[in-house]
Amino acid sequence: EAQEDHGAYIDQIDAITFNEGFAHLVSYDQQEVRSVLWSDKKLSDIYMRSAEKMRTALLEKDPNKQKQYVYEANFGDYYSKYACMCGMIFLGRQWQKGGVYLLKKLFYQGYHGFAAKSAEMRS
């Protein structure tokens, strides 16, 4: 969690996406993970917007814009928190593919590189 506030820019984005992605996954809409249709139109649209913003954020070099991207990653309207949504929906879709086994695997891989992975920039 310290990386979310005090890490290097990419580490902050990775940590927020990882930590908040998992947190939102288990609490989304007060439903169990298996009850959510992670690929429905609403969540697909949110994921596409969030992943696009994530890809843009990960390429940002300007320190002032980076600060804004870090802020927007985890603050604001629920569905506008691009890192939370990108991480949550990515994890939900991974759960659909491989269940708890795949979620555990992703969890134990840790947060490094998770933001790019969640935005499907690399596997």
CSV table of N, CA and C in Angstrom, one decimal:
chain,number,residue,atom,x,y,z
A,1,GLU,N,0.8,-1.2,0.0
A,1,GLU,CA,0.0,0.0,0.0
A,1,GLU,C,0.9,1.3,0.0
A,2,ALA,N,2.0,1.2,0.5
A,2,ALA,CA,2.9,2.4,0.6
A,2,ALA,C,3.2,2.8,-0.9
A,3,GLN,N,3.3,1.9,-1.8
A,3,GLN,CA,3.6,2.2,-3.2
A,3,GLN,C,2.5,3.1,-3.8
A,4,GLU,N,1.3,3.0,-3.3
A,4,GLU,CA,0.2,3.8,-3.9
A,4,GLU,C,0.4,5.2,-3.6
A,5,ASP,N,1.0,5.6,-2.5
A,5,ASP,CA,1.2,7.0,-2.2
A,5,ASP,C,2.6,7.5,-2.4
A,6,HIS,N,3.6,6.6,-2.3
A,6,HIS,CA,5.0,7.1,-2.3
A,6,HIS,C,5.9,6.5,-3.3
A,7,GLY,N,5.4,5.6,-4.1
A,7,GLY,CA,6.3,4.9,-5.0
A,7,GLY,C,6.5,5.7,-6.3
A,8,ALA,N,7.4,5.2,-7.1
A,8,ALA,CA,7.6,5.8,-8.5
A,8,ALA,C,6.2,5.7,-9.2
A,9,TYR,N,6.1,6.6,-10.2
A,9,TYR,CA,4.8,6.7,-10.9
A,9,TYR,C,4.2,5.4,-11.3
A,10,ILE,N,4.9,4.6,-12.1
A,10,ILE,CA,4.4,3.3,-12.6
A,10,ILE,C,4.1,2.4,-11.4
A,11,ASP,N,4.9,2.4,-10.4
A,11,ASP,CA,4.6,1.6,-9.2
A,11,ASP,C,3.3,2.0,-8.5
A,12,GLN,N,3.1,3.3,-8.5
A,12,GLN,CA,1.8,3.8,-7.9
A,12,GLN,C,0.6,3.3,-8.7
A,13,ILE,N,0.7,3.4,-10.0
A,13,ILE,CA,-0.4,2.9,-10.9
A,13,ILE,C,-0.6,1.4,-10.8
A,14,ASP,N,0.5,0.7,-10.8
A,14,ASP,CA,0.5,-0.8,-10.6
A,14,ASP,C,-0.2,-1.1,-9.3
A,15,ALA,N,0.3,-0.5,-8.2
A,15,ALA,CA,-0.3,-0.9,-6.8
A,15,ALA,C,-1.7,-0.5,-6.7
A,16,ILE,N,-2.1,0.6,-7.2
A,16,ILE,CA,-3.6,1.0,-7.1
A,16,ILE,C,-4.4,0.0,-7.9
A,17,THR,N,-4.0,-0.3,-9.1
A,17,THR,CA,-4.7,-1.2,-10.0
A,17,THR,C,-4.8,-2.5,-9.4
A,18,PHE,N,-3.8,-3.0,-8.8
A,18,PHE,CA,-3.8,-4.3,-8.2
A,18,PHE,C,-4.6,-4.3,-6.9
A,19,ASN,N,-4.3,-3.5,-5.9
A,19,ASN,CA,-5.0,-3.4,-4.7
A,19,ASN,C,-6.5,-3.1,-4.8
A,20,GLU,N,-6.8,-2.1,-5.5
A,20,GLU,CA,-8.2,-1.7,-5.7
A,20,GLU,C,-8.9,-2.6,-6.6
A,21,GLY,N,-8.2,-3.2,-7.6
A,21,GLY,CA,-8.9,-4.1,-8.5
A,21,GLY,C,-9.4,-5.3,-7.7
A,22,PHE,N,-8.6,-5.9,-6.9
A,22,PHE,CA,-9.0,-7.0,-6.0
A,22,PHE,C,-10.1,-6.6,-5.0
A,23,ALA,N,-9.9,-5.4,-4.4
A,23,ALA,CA,-10.9,-4.9,-3.5
A,23,ALA,C,-12.3,-4.7,-4.1
A,24,HIS,N,-12.3,-4.1,-5.3
A,24,HIS,CA,-13.5,-3.9,-6.0
A,24,HIS,C,-14.1,-5.2,-6.5
A,25,LEU,N,-13.3,-6.1,-6.8
A,25,LEU,CA,-13.8,-7.4,-7.3
A,25,LEU,C,-14.6,-8.1,-6.3
A,26,VAL,N,-14.1,-8.1,-5.1
A,26,VAL,CA,-14.9,-8.9,-4.0
A,26,VAL,C,-16.0,-8.1,-3.4
A,27,SER,N,-16.2,-6.8,-3.8
A,27,SER,CA,-17.3,-6.1,-3.2
A,27,SER,C,-18.2,-5.5,-4.3
A,28,TYR,N,-18.0,-5.8,-5.5
A,28,TYR,CA,-18.7,-5.2,-6.6
A,28,TYR,C,-20.2,-5.4,-6.5
A,29,ASP,N,-21.0,-4.4,-6.4
A,29,ASP,CA,-22.4,-4.4,-6.4
A,29,ASP,C,-23.0,-5.4,-5.4
A,30,GLN,N,-22.3,-5.6,-4.3
A,30,GLN,CA,-22.7,-6.5,-3.3
A,30,GLN,C,-23.1,-7.9,-3.8
A,31,GLN,N,-22.3,-8.3,-4.8
A,31,GLN,CA,-22.6,-9.6,-5.4
A,31,GLN,C,-21.3,-10.5,-5.3
A,32,GLU,N,-21.5,-11.8,-5.3
A,32,GLU,CA,-20.4,-12.7,-5.4
A,32,GLU,C,-19.8,-12.6,-6.8
A,33,VAL,N,-18.5,-12.9,-6.9
A,33,VAL,CA,-17.8,-12.8,-8.1
A,33,VAL,C,-18.5,-13.6,-9.2
A,34,ARG,N,-19.0,-14.8,-8.9
A,34,ARG,CA,-19.6,-15.7,-9.9
A,34,ARG,C,-21.0,-15.2,-10.3
A,35,SER,N,-21.6,-14.2,-9.6
A,35,SER,CA,-22.9,-13.7,-10.0
A,35,SER,C,-22.8,-12.6,-11.0
A,36,VAL,N,-21.7,-12.0,-11.2
A,36,VAL,CA,-21.5,-10.9,-12.1
A,36,VAL,C,-21.2,-11.3,-13.5
A,37,LEU,N,-21.9,-10.7,-14.5
A,37,LEU,CA,-21.6,-11.0,-15.9
A,37,LEU,C,-20.5,-10.0,-16.3
A,38,TRP,N,-19.2,-10.4,-16.2
A,38,TRP,CA,-18.1,-9.5,-16.4
A,38,TRP,C,-17.9,-9.1,-17.8
A,39,SER,N,-18.6,-9.7,-18.7
A,39,SER,CA,-18.5,-9.3,-20.1
A,39,SER,C,-19.8,-8.7,-20.7
A,40,ASP,N,-20.7,-8.3,-19.8
A,40,ASP,CA,-21.9,-7.6,-20.3
A,40,ASP,C,-21.6,-6.3,-20.9
A,41,LYS,N,-22.5,-5.7,-21.6
A,41,LYS,CA,-22.3,-4.4,-22.3
A,41,LYS,C,-21.8,-3.3,-21.4
A,42,LYS,N,-22.5,-3.1,-20.3
A,42,LYS,CA,-22.1,-2.0,-19.3
A,42,LYS,C,-20.7,-2.2,-18.9
A,43,LEU,N,-20.3,-3.3,-18.4
A,43,LEU,CA,-18.9,-3.5,-17.9
A,43,LEU,C,-17.9,-3.5,-19.0
A,44,SER,N,-18.3,-4.0,-20.2
A,44,SER,CA,-17.4,-4.0,-21.4
A,44,SER,C,-17.1,-2.6,-21.8
A,45,ASP,N,-18.1,-1.7,-21.8
A,45,ASP,CA,-17.9,-0.3,-22.1
A,45,ASP,C,-17.0,0.4,-21.1
A,46,ILE,N,-17.3,0.1,-19.8
A,46,ILE,CA,-16.4,0.7,-18.7
A,46,ILE,C,-15.0,0.2,-18.9
A,47,TYR,N,-14.8,-1.1,-19.1
A,47,TYR,CA,-13.5,-1.7,-19.3
A,47,TYR,C,-12.8,-1.0,-20.5
A,48,MET,N,-13.4,-0.9,-21.6
A,48,MET,CA,-12.8,-0.3,-22.8
A,48,MET,C,-12.3,1.1,-22.5
A,49,ARG,N,-13.1,1.9,-21.8
A,49,ARG,CA,-12.7,3.3,-21.5
A,49,ARG,C,-11.6,3.3,-20.5
A,50,SER,N,-11.7,2.4,-19.5
A,50,SER,CA,-10.7,2.4,-18.4
A,50,SER,C,-9.4,1.9,-18.9
A,51,ALA,N,-9.4,0.9,-19.8
A,51,ALA,CA,-8.2,0.3,-20.3
A,51,ALA,C,-7.5,1.3,-21.3
A,52,GLU,N,-8.3,2.0,-22.0
A,52,GLU,CA,-7.7,3.1,-22.9
A,52,GLU,C,-7.0,4.1,-22.1
A,53,LYS,N,-7.7,4.6,-21.0
A,53,LYS,CA,-7.1,5.6,-20.2
A,53,LYS,C,-5.8,5.1,-19.5
A,54,MET,N,-5.9,3.8,-19.1
A,54,MET,CA,-4.7,3.2,-18.5
A,54,MET,C,-3.5,3.2,-19.4
A,55,ARG,N,-3.8,2.8,-20.6
A,55,ARG,CA,-2.7,2.7,-21.6
A,55,ARG,C,-2.1,4.1,-21.8
A,56,THR,N,-2.9,5.1,-21.9
A,56,THR,CA,-2.4,6.5,-22.0
A,56,THR,C,-1.7,6.9,-20.7
A,57,ALA,N,-2.2,6.6,-19.6
A,57,ALA,CA,-1.5,7.0,-18.3
A,57,ALA,C,-0.2,6.3,-18.2
A,58,LEU,N,-0.1,5.1,-18.6
A,58,LEU,CA,1.2,4.4,-18.5
A,58,LEU,C,2.3,4.9,-19.4
A,59,LEU,N,1.9,5.6,-20.4
A,59,LEU,CA,2.9,6.2,-21.4
A,59,LEU,C,3.2,7.7,-21.0
A,60,GLU,N,2.5,8.3,-20.1
A,60,GLU,CA,2.6,9.7,-19.7
A,60,GLU,C,4.0,9.9,-19.1
A,61,LYS,N,4.7,11.0,-19.6
A,61,LYS,CA,6.0,11.4,-19.1
A,61,LYS,C,6.0,12.7,-18.2
A,62,ASP,N,5.0,13.5,-18.4
A,62,ASP,CA,4.9,14.8,-17.8
A,62,ASP,C,4.6,14.6,-16.3
A,63,PRO,N,5.4,15.0,-15.4
A,63,PRO,CA,5.2,14.8,-13.9
A,63,PRO,C,3.8,15.4,-13.4
A,64,ASN,N,3.4,16.5,-13.9
A,64,ASN,CA,2.2,17.1,-13.5
A,64,ASN,C,1.0,16.3,-14.0
A,65,LYS,N,1.0,15.8,-15.2
A,65,LYS,CA,0.0,15.0,-15.7
A,65,LYS,C,0.0,13.6,-15.0
A,66,GLN,N,1.2,13.1,-14.7
A,66,GLN,CA,1.2,11.9,-13.9
A,66,GLN,C,0.5,12.0,-12.6
A,67,LYS,N,0.7,13.1,-11.9
A,67,LYS,CA,0.0,13.3,-10.6
A,67,LYS,C,-1.5,13.2,-10.8
A,68,GLN,N,-2.0,13.8,-11.9
A,68,GLN,CA,-3.4,13.8,-12.2
A,68,GLN,C,-3.9,12.4,-12.5
A,69,TYR,N,-3.1,11.7,-13.2
A,69,TYR,CA,-3.5,10.3,-13.5
A,69,TYR,C,-3.5,9.4,-12.3
A,70,VAL,N,-2.6,9.6,-11.4
A,70,VAL,CA,-2.6,8.9,-10.1
A,70,VAL,C,-3.8,9.2,-9.3
A,71,TYR,N,-4.2,10.5,-9.3
A,71,TYR,CA,-5.4,10.9,-8.5
A,71,TYR,C,-6.6,10.2,-9.2
A,72,GLU,N,-6.8,10.4,-10.5
A,72,GLU,CA,-8.0,9.8,-11.1
A,72,GLU,C,-8.0,8.3,-11.1
A,73,ALA,N,-6.9,7.7,-10.9
A,73,ALA,CA,-6.9,6.2,-10.8
A,73,ALA,C,-7.8,5.7,-9.7
A,74,ASN,N,-7.9,6.4,-8.6
A,74,ASN,CA,-8.6,5.9,-7.4
A,74,ASN,C,-9.6,6.9,-6.8
A,75,PHE,N,-9.8,8.0,-7.4
A,75,PHE,CA,-10.7,9.0,-6.8
A,75,PHE,C,-11.7,9.5,-7.9
A,76,GLY,N,-12.9,9.9,-7.4
A,76,GLY,CA,-13.9,10.4,-8.3
A,76,GLY,C,-15.1,9.5,-8.3
A,77,ASP,N,-15.9,9.7,-9.4
A,77,ASP,CA,-17.1,8.8,-9.6
A,77,ASP,C,-16.7,7.3,-9.7
A,78,TYR,N,-17.4,6.5,-9.1
A,78,TYR,CA,-17.1,5.0,-9.0
A,78,TYR,C,-16.6,4.5,-10.3
A,79,TYR,N,-17.4,4.6,-11.4
A,79,TYR,CA,-17.0,4.0,-12.6
A,79,TYR,C,-16.0,4.8,-13.4
A,80,SER,N,-15.6,6.0,-12.9
A,80,SER,CA,-14.6,6.8,-13.6
A,80,SER,C,-13.2,6.5,-13.0
A,81,LYS,N,-13.1,5.8,-11.9
A,81,LYS,CA,-11.8,5.4,-11.3
A,81,LYS,C,-11.1,4.3,-12.2
A,82,TYR,N,-10.4,4.8,-13.3
A,82,TYR,CA,-10.0,3.9,-14.3
A,82,TYR,C,-9.1,2.7,-13.9
A,83,ALA,N,-8.3,3.0,-12.9
A,83,ALA,CA,-7.4,1.9,-12.4
A,83,ALA,C,-8.2,0.8,-11.7
A,84,CYS,N,-9.1,1.3,-10.8
A,84,CYS,CA,-10.0,0.3,-10.1
A,84,CYS,C,-10.8,-0.5,-11.0
A,85,MET,N,-11.4,0.2,-12.0
A,85,MET,CA,-12.3,-0.5,-13.0
A,85,MET,C,-11.5,-1.4,-13.9
A,86,CYS,N,-10.4,-1.0,-14.4
A,86,CYS,CA,-9.6,-1.8,-15.3
A,86,CYS,C,-9.2,-3.0,-14.5
A,87,GLY,N,-8.7,-2.9,-13.3
A,87,GLY,CA,-8.2,-4.0,-12.5
A,87,GLY,C,-9.4,-5.0,-12.2
A,88,MET,N,-10.5,-4.4,-11.7
A,88,MET,CA,-11.6,-5.2,-11.3
A,88,MET,C,-12.2,-6.0,-12.4
A,89,ILE,N,-12.4,-5.4,-13.6
A,89,ILE,CA,-13.0,-6.1,-14.7
A,89,ILE,C,-12.1,-7.1,-15.3
A,90,PHE,N,-10.8,-6.7,-15.4
A,90,PHE,CA,-9.8,-7.7,-15.8
A,90,PHE,C,-9.8,-8.9,-14.9
A,91,LEU,N,-9.8,-8.7,-13.6
A,91,LEU,CA,-9.8,-9.8,-12.7
A,91,LEU,C,-11.1,-10.7,-12.8
A,92,GLY,N,-12.2,-10.0,-13.0
A,92,GLY,CA,-13.4,-10.7,-13.1
A,92,GLY,C,-13.4,-11.6,-14.3
A,93,ARG,N,-12.9,-11.1,-15.4
A,93,ARG,CA,-12.8,-11.9,-16.6
A,93,ARG,C,-11.8,-13.0,-16.5
A,94,GLN,N,-10.7,-12.8,-15.7
A,94,GLN,CA,-9.8,-13.9,-15.5
A,94,GLN,C,-10.4,-14.9,-14.6
A,95,TRP,N,-11.2,-14.5,-13.7
A,95,TRP,CA,-11.9,-15.5,-12.8
A,95,TRP,C,-12.8,-16.4,-13.7
A,96,GLN,N,-13.5,-15.7,-14.7
A,96,GLN,CA,-14.4,-16.5,-15.6
A,96,GLN,C,-13.5,-17.5,-16.4
A,97,LYS,N,-12.3,-17.2,-16.7
A,97,LYS,CA,-11.5,-18.1,-17.5
A,97,LYS,C,-10.9,-19.2,-16.6
A,98,GLY,N,-10.4,-18.9,-15.4
A,98,GLY,CA,-9.7,-19.9,-14.6
A,98,GLY,C,-10.1,-20.0,-13.2
A,99,GLY,N,-11.2,-19.4,-12.8
A,99,GLY,CA,-11.6,-19.5,-11.4
A,99,GLY,C,-10.6,-19.0,-10.4
A,100,VAL,N,-10.8,-19.5,-9.2
A,100,VAL,CA,-9.9,-19.1,-8.0
A,100,VAL,C,-8.4,-19.4,-8.3
A,101,TYR,N,-8.2,-20.5,-9.0
A,101,TYR,CA,-6.8,-20.8,-9.3
A,101,TYR,C,-6.1,-19.7,-10.1
A,102,LEU,N,-6.7,-19.1,-11.1
A,102,LEU,CA,-6.1,-18.1,-11.9
A,102,LEU,C,-6.0,-16.8,-11.0
A,103,LEU,N,-7.0,-16.5,-10.2
A,103,LEU,CA,-6.9,-15.3,-9.4
A,103,LEU,C,-5.8,-15.4,-8.4
A,104,LYS,N,-5.6,-16.6,-7.8
A,104,LYS,CA,-4.5,-16.8,-6.8
A,104,LYS,C,-3.2,-16.6,-7.6
A,105,LYS,N,-3.1,-17.2,-8.7
A,105,LYS,CA,-1.8,-17.0,-9.5
A,105,LYS,C,-1.5,-15.6,-9.8
A,106,LEU,N,-2.5,-14.8,-10.2
A,106,LEU,CA,-2.3,-13.4,-10.4
A,106,LEU,C,-1.9,-12.6,-9.1
A,107,PHE,N,-2.6,-13.0,-8.0
A,107,PHE,CA,-2.3,-12.4,-6.7
A,107,PHE,C,-0.9,-12.6,-6.3
A,108,TYR,N,-0.4,-13.9,-6.4
A,108,TYR,CA,0.9,-14.2,-6.0
A,108,TYR,C,2.0,-13.6,-6.9
A,109,GLN,N,1.6,-13.3,-8.1
A,109,GLN,CA,2.6,-12.6,-9.0
A,109,GLN,C,2.9,-11.2,-8.6
A,110,GLY,N,2.0,-10.6,-7.8
A,110,GLY,CA,2.1,-9.3,-7.2
A,110,GLY,C,1.7,-8.2,-8.1
A,111,TYR,N,2.0,-7.0,-7.7
A,111,TYR,CA,1.5,-5.8,-8.3
A,111,TYR,C,2.4,-5.3,-9.5
A,112,HIS,N,3.7,-5.7,-9.5
A,112,HIS,CA,4.6,-5.2,-10.5
A,112,HIS,C,4.1,-5.6,-11.9
A,113,GLY,N,3.9,-4.6,-12.8
A,113,GLY,CA,3.4,-4.8,-14.1
A,113,GLY,C,1.9,-5.1,-14.2
A,114,PHE,N,1.2,-5.0,-13.1
A,114,PHE,CA,-0.2,-5.4,-13.2
A,114,PHE,C,-1.1,-4.4,-14.0
A,115,ALA,N,-0.8,-3.1,-13.9
A,115,ALA,CA,-1.6,-2.1,-14.7
A,115,ALA,C,-1.5,-2.4,-16.2
A,116,ALA,N,-0.3,-2.7,-16.7
A,116,ALA,CA,-0.2,-3.0,-18.1
A,116,ALA,C,-0.9,-4.3,-18.5
A,117,LYS,N,-0.8,-5.2,-17.6
A,117,LYS,CA,-1.4,-6.5,-17.8
A,117,LYS,C,-2.9,-6.4,-17.8
A,118,SER,N,-3.5,-5.6,-16.9
A,118,SER,CA,-4.9,-5.4,-16.8
A,118,SER,C,-5.5,-4.6,-18.0
A,119,ALA,N,-4.6,-3.8,-18.6
A,119,ALA,CA,-5.0,-3.1,-19.8
A,119,ALA,C,-4.7,-3.8,-21.1
A,120,GLU,N,-4.3,-5.1,-20.9
A,120,GLU,CA,-4.0,-6.0,-22.0
A,120,GLU,C,-2.8,-5.4,-22.9
A,121,MET,N,-1.9,-4.8,-22.2
A,121,MET,CA,-0.7,-4.3,-23.0
A,121,MET,C,0.4,-5.4,-23.1
A,122,ARG,N,0.3,-6.4,-22.2
A,122,ARG,CA,1.2,-7.5,-22.2
A,122,ARG,C,0.6,-8.6,-21.3
A,123,SER,N,1.0,-9.8,-21.5
A,123,SER,CA,0.4,-10.9,-20.7
A,123,SER,C,1.3,-11.2,-19.5
